[in-house]
Amino acid sequence: MQEEPRPWASLVVPDAVARIPNMLTREEQQYLIWVTSALRRGSGAVVDLGPWLGCSSAALAEGVRRSGGGVRVQSLDLFEWRRDYMEGYCPADLPEGSDFRPLFREQTAAYSDTIDAERMDLLAGTWRGGPIEILFVDAAKSWDLTNAILRVFGPSLVPGESLVVLQDFKHMPTFWLPLVFDSRPDLWEELHDLASGDTATYRLRAPLDAAAGAEADFSKDSFRAEQVVEIFSRRLERPGGRRIGLSYYRALLTYDQFGRAEELLAKLLSAASPQELARLENSAKKARWAWRDEGLQPLWGAIQTGELDLADRIATAFELAEEPRGMVAIGRIAQLRGDHRLALDWFERAQAGGASIDHSVVMFQATSWVATRQFDAATRAIVDLLLSEPALPKDQRTWALFILRDCWRTQRNAEVALTSCARLLERHPDSPEILVFASMVARECENPQRADQLLGRARVLDPGNAETKWMFE
Ligand SMILES: C[S@@+](CC[C@H](N)C(=O)[O-])C[C@H]1O[C@@H](n2cnc3c(N)ncnc32)[C@H](O)[C@@H]1O
């Protein structure tokens, strides 16, 4: 483990690298130039996984040039524009999902003879470029991506030679990287830990694909809580170790170590400077939100299998009552227990919470309005949803129409039902489900001719006519 001095710290980053929009610190840029110029022996490929607009590729290419060339940096990325996290760093105004390779090429033009860019989904990647000497990874954004990268590129790493530079090592959302790498000191030797930014570098000690190599099937279950505590607390105690603090906090939440997580956060906050405090609190909040996303999955699983007591326990453990999507789930639990007033209360709170809530909450709400005989509110909400939502999936549309059917059957307000049908047909004239619903209402309003006509049209549009049966049950 190398401590000071940091030989890369005095290196000048040329403008052709520094001016490329990027998510790296200056030290990370210096380091990438240094690692390819000072440490490279020319024994294999230099690979950049997740280069985005190419700052990392350009820095690696600059180092390759300074050390006499001989290889081209292999830059592999999805190259699909994601507004949510890319636009903040580069206001390119590209459509969501668009190919941003032209922008990459433009930004890295000064190194075009030293960089090859290839579009690749690393979840299903391939590598046929032979031994890899330097693997820079800024794409290990999930357990699955980490596993896929280890599986595809791991066998081409050479023990005693290859360096893996992990840009996300101390990044809170990718808290598994210290677990994966530090849990196997027999495989990985830590070489560098940058002072600014999240990067750490490891050298491979033994073949990854051998019997005792990395399993490359890592998940939360690969580690025990005590192991997590051991790995992170060792890092935390090192000089400058507080930089791993939020990843440790995030990991403790995932491993249900809530008491320890609280204690750690209190310690981190008390050691923070006034300038750091707001950033730290904000990141800790983000860590809790990301952890809640994990909690929502088992919660909905428990709701769907009717294990409502388990669902309650998960909701409490994950403090989901503070999170709008969690509030929806708690409302659904109340609804399934038949407490519709409480359910409505939670749905309302969720909506007031302001998070983007999908249309199922409107459906849940309408279900409870029907159960509490608030038919007008239910009808209005469902009709509005169907009118405003062209892309409602077929099963959801059917579900919405079931609710309308319940309103109609219980309330028997012909005027409301016929007006709703007319508005829905005008908006969705070719929807077999809506035609069937309108046909049923017409029949029950003593208009058999109109009913036959609507049903006939539904049958033409949907010859299997699976939809007709349910509406008349
Ligand atoms: C944080 S950005 C990289 C920042 C960049 N290294 C820099 O220096 O500014 C993450 C990159 O990973 C890429 N990425 C995410 N998921 C991917 C996948 N499944 N396959 C390939 N690339 C992926 C994104 O397109 C993005 O360019």
XYZ file of C-alpha atoms and ligand atoms in Angstrom:
500
model
C 0.000 0.000 0.000
C 1.612 3.186 -1.135
C 1.294 6.238 1.098
C 2.745 9.688 0.364
C 4.439 10.884 -1.739
C 2.005 10.817 -4.633
C 4.192 10.972 -7.701
C 1.238 11.889 -9.901
C 0.395 14.964 -7.823
C 2.885 17.227 -9.602
C 1.793 16.194 -13.075
C 0.287 18.818 -15.367
C -2.995 17.802 -16.999
C -2.993 19.089 -20.580
C -5.900 21.194 -21.698
C -6.945 18.554 -24.250
C -7.821 16.319 -21.262
C -8.956 18.852 -18.674
C -11.471 20.660 -20.873
C -13.528 17.494 -21.585
C -16.675 17.496 -19.426
C -16.127 14.815 -16.805
C -17.018 13.392 -13.416
C -13.423 13.044 -12.225
C -11.314 15.103 -9.825
C -8.128 16.750 -10.989
C -6.116 14.228 -8.973
C -7.903 11.381 -10.737
C -7.025 12.871 -14.124
C -3.383 13.252 -13.040
C -3.391 9.711 -11.757
C -4.741 8.210 -15.007
C -2.016 9.948 -17.002
C 0.579 8.791 -14.489
C -0.588 5.194 -14.293
C -0.281 4.681 -18.063
C 2.940 6.679 -18.422
C 4.889 5.583 -15.336
C 3.606 2.109 -14.486
C 2.785 0.625 -17.885
C 5.213 -1.975 -19.128
C 3.578 -2.540 -22.480
C 2.468 -6.072 -21.622
C -1.197 -5.698 -22.531
C -4.220 -3.627 -23.356
C -5.399 -0.430 -21.668
C -9.170 -0.551 -21.240
C -11.587 2.173 -20.126
C -14.990 0.864 -19.028
C -17.555 3.668 -18.859
C -15.583 6.600 -20.339
C -18.688 8.774 -20.909
C -17.424 11.796 -22.913
C -13.886 10.485 -22.846
C -11.985 12.455 -20.207
C -10.706 9.238 -18.629
C -9.875 7.797 -22.069
C -8.015 10.968 -23.043
C -6.045 10.919 -19.764
C -5.123 7.269 -20.278
C -4.231 7.997 -23.932
C -2.057 10.945 -22.866
C -0.121 8.593 -20.572
C 0.184 5.980 -23.315
C 1.668 8.595 -25.650
C 4.080 9.854 -23.017
C 5.358 6.310 -22.524
C 5.976 5.644 -26.200
C 2.575 4.432 -27.444
C 2.216 0.869 -28.637
C -1.463 0.427 -27.682
C -4.722 2.233 -28.230
C -7.045 2.789 -25.294
C -10.129 0.595 -25.679
C -13.098 2.705 -24.562
C -16.239 0.652 -24.022
C -19.522 2.240 -23.053
C -23.256 1.997 -23.671
C -22.966 5.515 -25.151
C -26.645 6.112 -24.371
C -27.485 9.576 -23.097
C -29.127 9.686 -19.644
C -30.421 13.097 -18.828
C -30.810 12.510 -15.097
C -27.125 12.263 -14.260
C -25.323 13.413 -17.421
C -26.909 16.774 -18.127
C -25.689 18.237 -14.829
C -22.115 17.721 -16.029
C -22.659 18.575 -19.703
C -25.755 20.445 -20.907
C -25.621 18.792 -24.343
C -29.401 18.822 -24.788
C -29.417 15.337 -26.322
C -32.599 13.234 -26.393
C -32.892 10.581 -23.688
C -31.260 7.315 -24.800
C -29.532 8.819 -27.843
C -26.110 7.627 -29.017
C -23.531 10.160 -27.767
C -20.527 8.686 -29.616
C -20.322 11.743 -31.927
C -19.864 13.917 -28.825
C -17.264 11.481 -27.468
C -15.339 11.624 -30.762
C -15.497 15.396 -30.836
C -14.254 15.717 -27.259
C -11.423 13.220 -27.687
C -10.385 14.343 -31.201
C -6.878 15.240 -29.978
C -6.353 11.547 -29.125
C -8.232 9.945 -32.013
C -5.152 7.927 -33.032
C -4.798 6.498 -29.520
C -8.434 5.657 -28.645
C -10.866 3.081 -30.045
C -14.450 3.595 -28.914
C -16.921 0.722 -29.023
C -20.542 0.596 -28.036
C -21.075 -2.218 -25.575
C -23.566 -3.146 -22.896
C -21.197 -4.389 -20.240
C -23.936 -6.558 -18.779
C -23.528 -8.691 -21.896
C -20.010 -7.681 -22.903
C -17.227 -9.565 -24.649
C -13.459 -9.131 -24.697
C -11.175 -10.560 -27.354
C -8.331 -8.075 -26.983
C -5.881 -10.370 -25.142
C -4.136 -9.675 -21.814
C -5.151 -6.463 -20.095
C -2.499 -4.446 -18.341
C -4.625 -1.552 -17.077
C -8.361 -1.820 -16.562
C -10.026 1.449 -15.575
C -13.563 0.846 -14.327
C -16.137 3.593 -13.971
C -19.126 1.388 -14.807
C -19.459 -1.024 -11.868
C -22.736 0.667 -10.970
C -24.590 -2.422 -9.722
C -23.796 -5.835 -8.291
C -24.716 -7.269 -11.721
C -22.420 -4.918 -13.633
C -19.583 -5.639 -11.203
C -20.063 -9.376 -11.699
C -20.333 -9.048 -15.485
C -17.121 -6.975 -15.629
C -15.226 -9.491 -13.498
C -16.544 -12.391 -15.575
C -15.732 -10.866 -18.978
C -12.469 -8.997 -18.298
C -11.204 -10.909 -15.226
C -9.773 -13.874 -17.186
C -7.612 -11.473 -19.250
C -5.986 -9.945 -16.160
C -2.453 -11.195 -15.544
C -1.423 -12.016 -11.949
C 1.391 -9.825 -10.693
C 0.931 -7.436 -13.627
C -2.568 -6.174 -14.225
C -3.917 -3.128 -12.459
C -7.600 -2.519 -11.863
C -8.341 1.153 -11.265
C -11.739 1.464 -9.588
C -13.132 4.958 -9.956
C -16.153 4.135 -7.771
C -14.271 2.497 -4.944
C -15.285 5.049 -2.285
C -18.494 6.156 -3.980
C -21.404 5.620 -1.570
C -23.891 3.993 -4.012
C -21.339 1.335 -5.035
C -20.602 0.250 -1.487
C -19.965 -3.362 -2.584
C -16.606 -2.583 -4.228
C -14.607 -2.495 -0.958
C -16.381 -5.723 0.023
C -15.563 -7.513 -3.235
C -11.918 -6.414 -3.321
C -10.939 -6.237 0.350
C -12.542 -9.570 1.187
C -9.951 -11.338 -0.990
C -6.457 -10.141 -0.044
C -5.196 -13.411 -1.535
C -6.392 -12.146 -4.950
C -6.069 -8.378 -4.727
C -3.256 -6.166 -3.495
C -4.207 -2.555 -2.896
C -1.706 -0.193 -4.538
C -3.113 3.326 -4.441
C -5.874 5.167 -2.650
C -6.361 8.676 -4.013
C -6.825 11.569 -1.620
C -9.311 13.398 -3.813
C -12.089 11.487 -5.573
C -13.206 7.912 -5.017
C -10.518 6.000 -6.893
C -8.477 3.091 -5.545
C -6.227 0.735 -7.505
C -5.586 -2.960 -7.022
C -3.095 -5.349 -8.570
C -4.190 -8.891 -9.245
C -2.166 -11.466 -7.272
C -3.569 -14.785 -8.546
C -5.672 -15.944 -11.506
C -9.252 -14.809 -11.152
C -10.699 -17.698 -13.102
C -8.875 -20.415 -11.133
C -10.676 -22.694 -8.670
C -9.985 -20.299 -5.786
C -10.616 -17.194 -7.940
C -13.402 -14.669 -7.616
C -16.879 -16.167 -7.775
C -18.105 -13.270 -10.015
C -21.566 -13.893 -8.692
C -21.438 -11.421 -5.860
C -24.577 -10.214 -4.163
C -25.594 -8.940 -0.770
C -25.640 -12.561 0.409
C -21.953 -13.062 -0.405
C -21.021 -11.173 2.760
C -21.962 -11.448 6.411
C -22.727 -8.354 8.457
C -19.675 -8.963 10.681
C -17.445 -9.179 7.617
C -18.857 -5.877 6.356
C -18.094 -4.236 9.703
C -14.581 -5.667 9.752
C -13.709 -4.587 6.189
C -15.076 -1.077 6.470
C -13.941 -0.301 9.999
C -10.394 -1.268 9.026
C -10.521 1.228 6.170
C -12.208 3.870 8.300
C -9.343 3.812 10.803
C -6.711 4.586 8.173
C -5.444 8.128 7.667
C -8.046 9.861 5.507
C -10.340 6.863 6.102
C -13.382 9.036 6.755
C -13.784 9.267 2.979
C -15.162 5.724 3.013
C -17.595 6.666 5.820
C -20.736 7.085 3.728
C -20.175 3.826 1.837
C -19.834 2.150 5.236
C -23.047 3.809 6.404
C -24.844 2.673 3.236
C -23.528 -0.886 3.671
C -24.637 -1.005 7.337
C -28.186 -0.115 6.282
C -28.205 -2.877 3.673
C -26.953 -5.390 6.215
C -29.650 -4.376 8.756
C -27.111 -2.881 11.177
C -29.331 0.078 11.990
C -27.854 0.856 15.444
C -24.322 0.762 14.101
C -25.362 2.910 11.130
C -26.771 5.591 13.433
C -23.676 5.533 15.611
C -21.398 5.830 12.585
C -23.344 8.732 11.118
C -23.232 10.592 14.434
C -19.465 10.074 14.519
C -19.011 11.259 10.930
C -21.174 14.328 11.503
C -19.388 15.288 14.700
C -16.003 15.079 12.939
C -17.163 17.085 9.914
C -16.133 20.655 9.333
C -18.946 23.226 9.054
C -18.391 23.249 5.261
C -18.640 19.473 5.042
C -21.698 19.142 7.258
C -24.455 19.976 4.750
C -22.907 17.801 2.050
C -22.548 14.907 4.479
C -26.124 15.185 5.726
C -27.390 15.342 2.170
C -25.390 12.266 1.141
C -26.593 10.366 4.204
C -30.158 11.196 3.171
C -29.443 9.886 -0.330
C -27.996 6.720 1.199
C -31.229 6.174 3.157
C -33.334 6.755 0.037
C -31.281 4.323 -2.041
C -31.558 1.761 0.758
C -35.321 2.241 0.835
C -35.476 1.344 -2.857
C -34.065 -2.008 -1.803
C -36.758 -2.244 0.864
C -39.649 -1.559 -1.499
C -39.045 -4.749 -3.447
C -39.474 -7.223 -0.582
C -42.310 -5.070 0.731
C -44.359 -5.388 -2.457
C -43.423 -9.080 -2.619
C -44.898 -9.552 0.867
C -48.004 -7.546 -0.060
C -48.552 -9.615 -3.191
C -48.250 -12.896 -1.314
C -50.601 -11.579 1.358
C -47.980 -11.668 4.148
C -49.235 -8.445 5.616
C -47.555 -8.782 9.015
C -44.210 -9.252 7.299
C -44.984 -6.265 5.062
C -45.662 -4.197 8.195
C -42.334 -5.191 9.699
C -40.428 -4.294 6.517
C -42.201 -0.948 6.279
C -41.244 -0.182 9.871
C -37.626 -1.307 9.526
C -37.120 0.732 6.372
C -38.948 3.765 7.799
C -41.077 3.695 4.691
C -43.704 5.849 6.309
C -41.438 8.775 5.426
C -41.162 7.916 1.756
C -44.040 8.552 -0.675
C -43.801 5.197 -2.456
C -43.559 3.547 0.949
C -46.713 5.405 1.996
C -48.527 3.939 -1.008
C -47.476 0.462 0.092
C -48.619 1.093 3.678
C -51.951 2.317 2.283
C -52.225 -0.862 0.248
C -51.616 -2.963 3.381
C -54.454 -1.108 5.134
C -56.641 -1.593 2.067
C -56.006 -5.334 1.992
C -56.906 -5.448 5.675
C -60.195 -3.750 4.758
C -59.420 -0.448 6.479
C -60.264 1.804 3.525
C -60.373 5.051 5.456
C -56.849 4.540 6.739
C -55.780 3.460 3.231
C -57.148 6.666 1.702
C -55.362 8.672 4.324
C -52.008 7.101 3.336
C -52.609 7.514 -0.402
C -53.367 11.168 0.153
C -50.223 11.618 2.229
C -48.209 9.906 -0.501
C -49.550 12.271 -3.123
C -48.879 15.270 -0.927
C -45.324 13.870 -0.522
C -44.914 14.893 -4.134
C -42.780 12.050 -5.424
C -43.596 10.742 -8.854
C -46.209 8.132 -8.145
C -47.415 5.864 -10.902
C -51.036 5.390 -11.895
C -51.544 2.360 -9.644
C -51.958 4.721 -6.701
C -54.968 6.284 -8.474
C -56.365 2.798 -8.896
C -55.775 1.923 -5.230
C -57.386 5.158 -4.207
C -60.405 4.597 -6.457
C -60.802 1.060 -5.062
C -61.069 2.463 -1.549
C -63.431 5.221 -2.687
C -65.749 2.565 -4.107
C -65.511 0.603 -0.851
C -66.481 3.742 1.098
C -69.256 4.549 -1.411
C -67.575 7.661 -2.814
C -68.551 6.700 -6.358
C -68.310 10.147 -7.942
C -64.731 10.593 -6.773
C -63.805 7.101 -8.001
C -65.459 7.590 -11.399
C -63.855 10.976 -11.907
C -60.384 9.732 -11.008
C -60.579 6.657 -13.236
C -62.062 8.476 -16.221
C -59.420 11.195 -15.894
C -56.716 8.562 -15.699
C -57.985 6.770 -18.800
C -58.319 10.032 -20.692
C -54.910 11.336 -19.794
C -52.971 8.111 -19.997
C -52.652 6.819 -23.553
C -50.021 4.261 -22.638
C -51.825 2.543 -19.782
C -50.917 -1.147 -20.135
C -53.792 -3.416 -21.121
C -54.107 -5.168 -17.747
C -54.130 -1.810 -15.954
C -56.774 -0.496 -18.320
C -58.892 -3.551 -17.597
C -58.398 -3.027 -13.874
C -59.465 0.626 -14.229
C -62.602 -0.432 -16.109
C -63.419 -2.986 -13.404
C -63.509 -0.115 -10.938
C -65.813 1.868 -13.245
C -68.013 -1.196 -13.613
C -68.256 -1.477 -9.815
C -69.228 2.211 -9.596
C -71.861 1.738 -12.282
C -73.315 -1.438 -10.828
C -73.591 -0.040 -7.318
C -74.554 3.516 -8.115
C -76.665 2.934 -11.266
C -76.223 6.518 -12.391
C -76.963 6.144 -16.102
C -76.126 9.730 -16.925
C -72.670 9.541 -15.379
C -71.992 6.131 -16.956
C -73.088 7.146 -20.471
C -71.167 10.424 -20.362
C -68.061 8.597 -19.178
C -68.394 6.031 -21.975
C -68.803 8.745 -24.613
C -65.690 10.578 -23.405
C -63.644 7.392 -23.219
C -64.693 6.240 -26.690
C -63.853 9.576 -28.170
C -60.346 9.330 -26.695
C -59.783 5.596 -27.317
C -62.119 4.588 -30.205
C -60.137 1.394 -30.886
C -59.768 0.035 -27.393
C -61.578 -3.340 -27.230
C -61.778 -3.137 -23.417
C -63.466 0.270 -23.497
C -65.825 -0.847 -26.303
C -66.825 -3.874 -24.244
C -67.403 -1.740 -21.183
C -69.484 0.774 -23.161
C -71.445 -2.106 -24.687
C -72.269 -3.455 -21.248
C -73.437 -0.043 -20.042
C -75.553 0.428 -23.224
C -77.175 -2.978 -22.727
C -77.982 -2.270 -19.105
C -79.392 1.133 -20.161
C -81.862 -0.630 -22.470
C -80.076 0.176 -25.711
C -79.402 -3.342 -27.128
C -78.757 -2.109 -30.660
C -75.960 0.217 -29.573
C -74.663 -2.533 -27.283
C -74.431 -5.027 -30.186
C -72.761 -2.483 -32.409
C -70.074 -1.697 -29.800
C -69.510 -5.342 -29.003
C -69.259 -6.203 -32.697
C -66.552 -3.596 -33.117
C -64.683 -4.932 -30.094
C -64.822 -8.434 -31.594
C -63.372 -7.212 -34.885
C -60.552 -5.426 -33.080
C -59.899 -8.281 -30.689
C -61.114 -11.508 -32.321
C -59.975 -13.666 -29.355
C -62.325 -11.543 -27.335
C -60.827 -12.477 -24.033
C -62.067 -9.155 -22.739
C -65.766 -9.687 -23.233
C -66.142 -12.405 -20.665
C -65.014 -10.600 -17.568
C -67.127 -7.541 -18.131
C -70.363 -9.482 -17.994
C -69.475 -11.668 -15.029
C -20.123 7.945 -14.213
S -20.113 7.780 -15.939
C -18.435 7.733 -16.320
C -17.701 9.030 -16.175
C -16.424 9.081 -16.938
N -15.534 7.981 -16.660
C -15.687 10.379 -16.745
O -14.517 10.337 -16.634
O -16.265 11.454 -16.751
C -20.615 6.091 -16.126
C -20.557 5.575 -17.520
O -20.913 4.199 -17.492
C -21.680 3.907 -18.634
N -22.497 2.721 -18.400
C -23.480 2.574 -17.509
N -24.025 1.338 -17.609
C -23.350 0.718 -18.599
C -23.460 -0.569 -19.195
N -24.377 -1.443 -18.799
N -22.622 -0.874 -20.194
C -21.703 0.023 -20.630
N -21.555 1.249 -20.091
C -22.375 1.587 -19.104
C -22.506 5.164 -18.853
O -22.948 5.249 -20.194
C -21.523 6.256 -18.470
O -20.837 6.741 -19.588
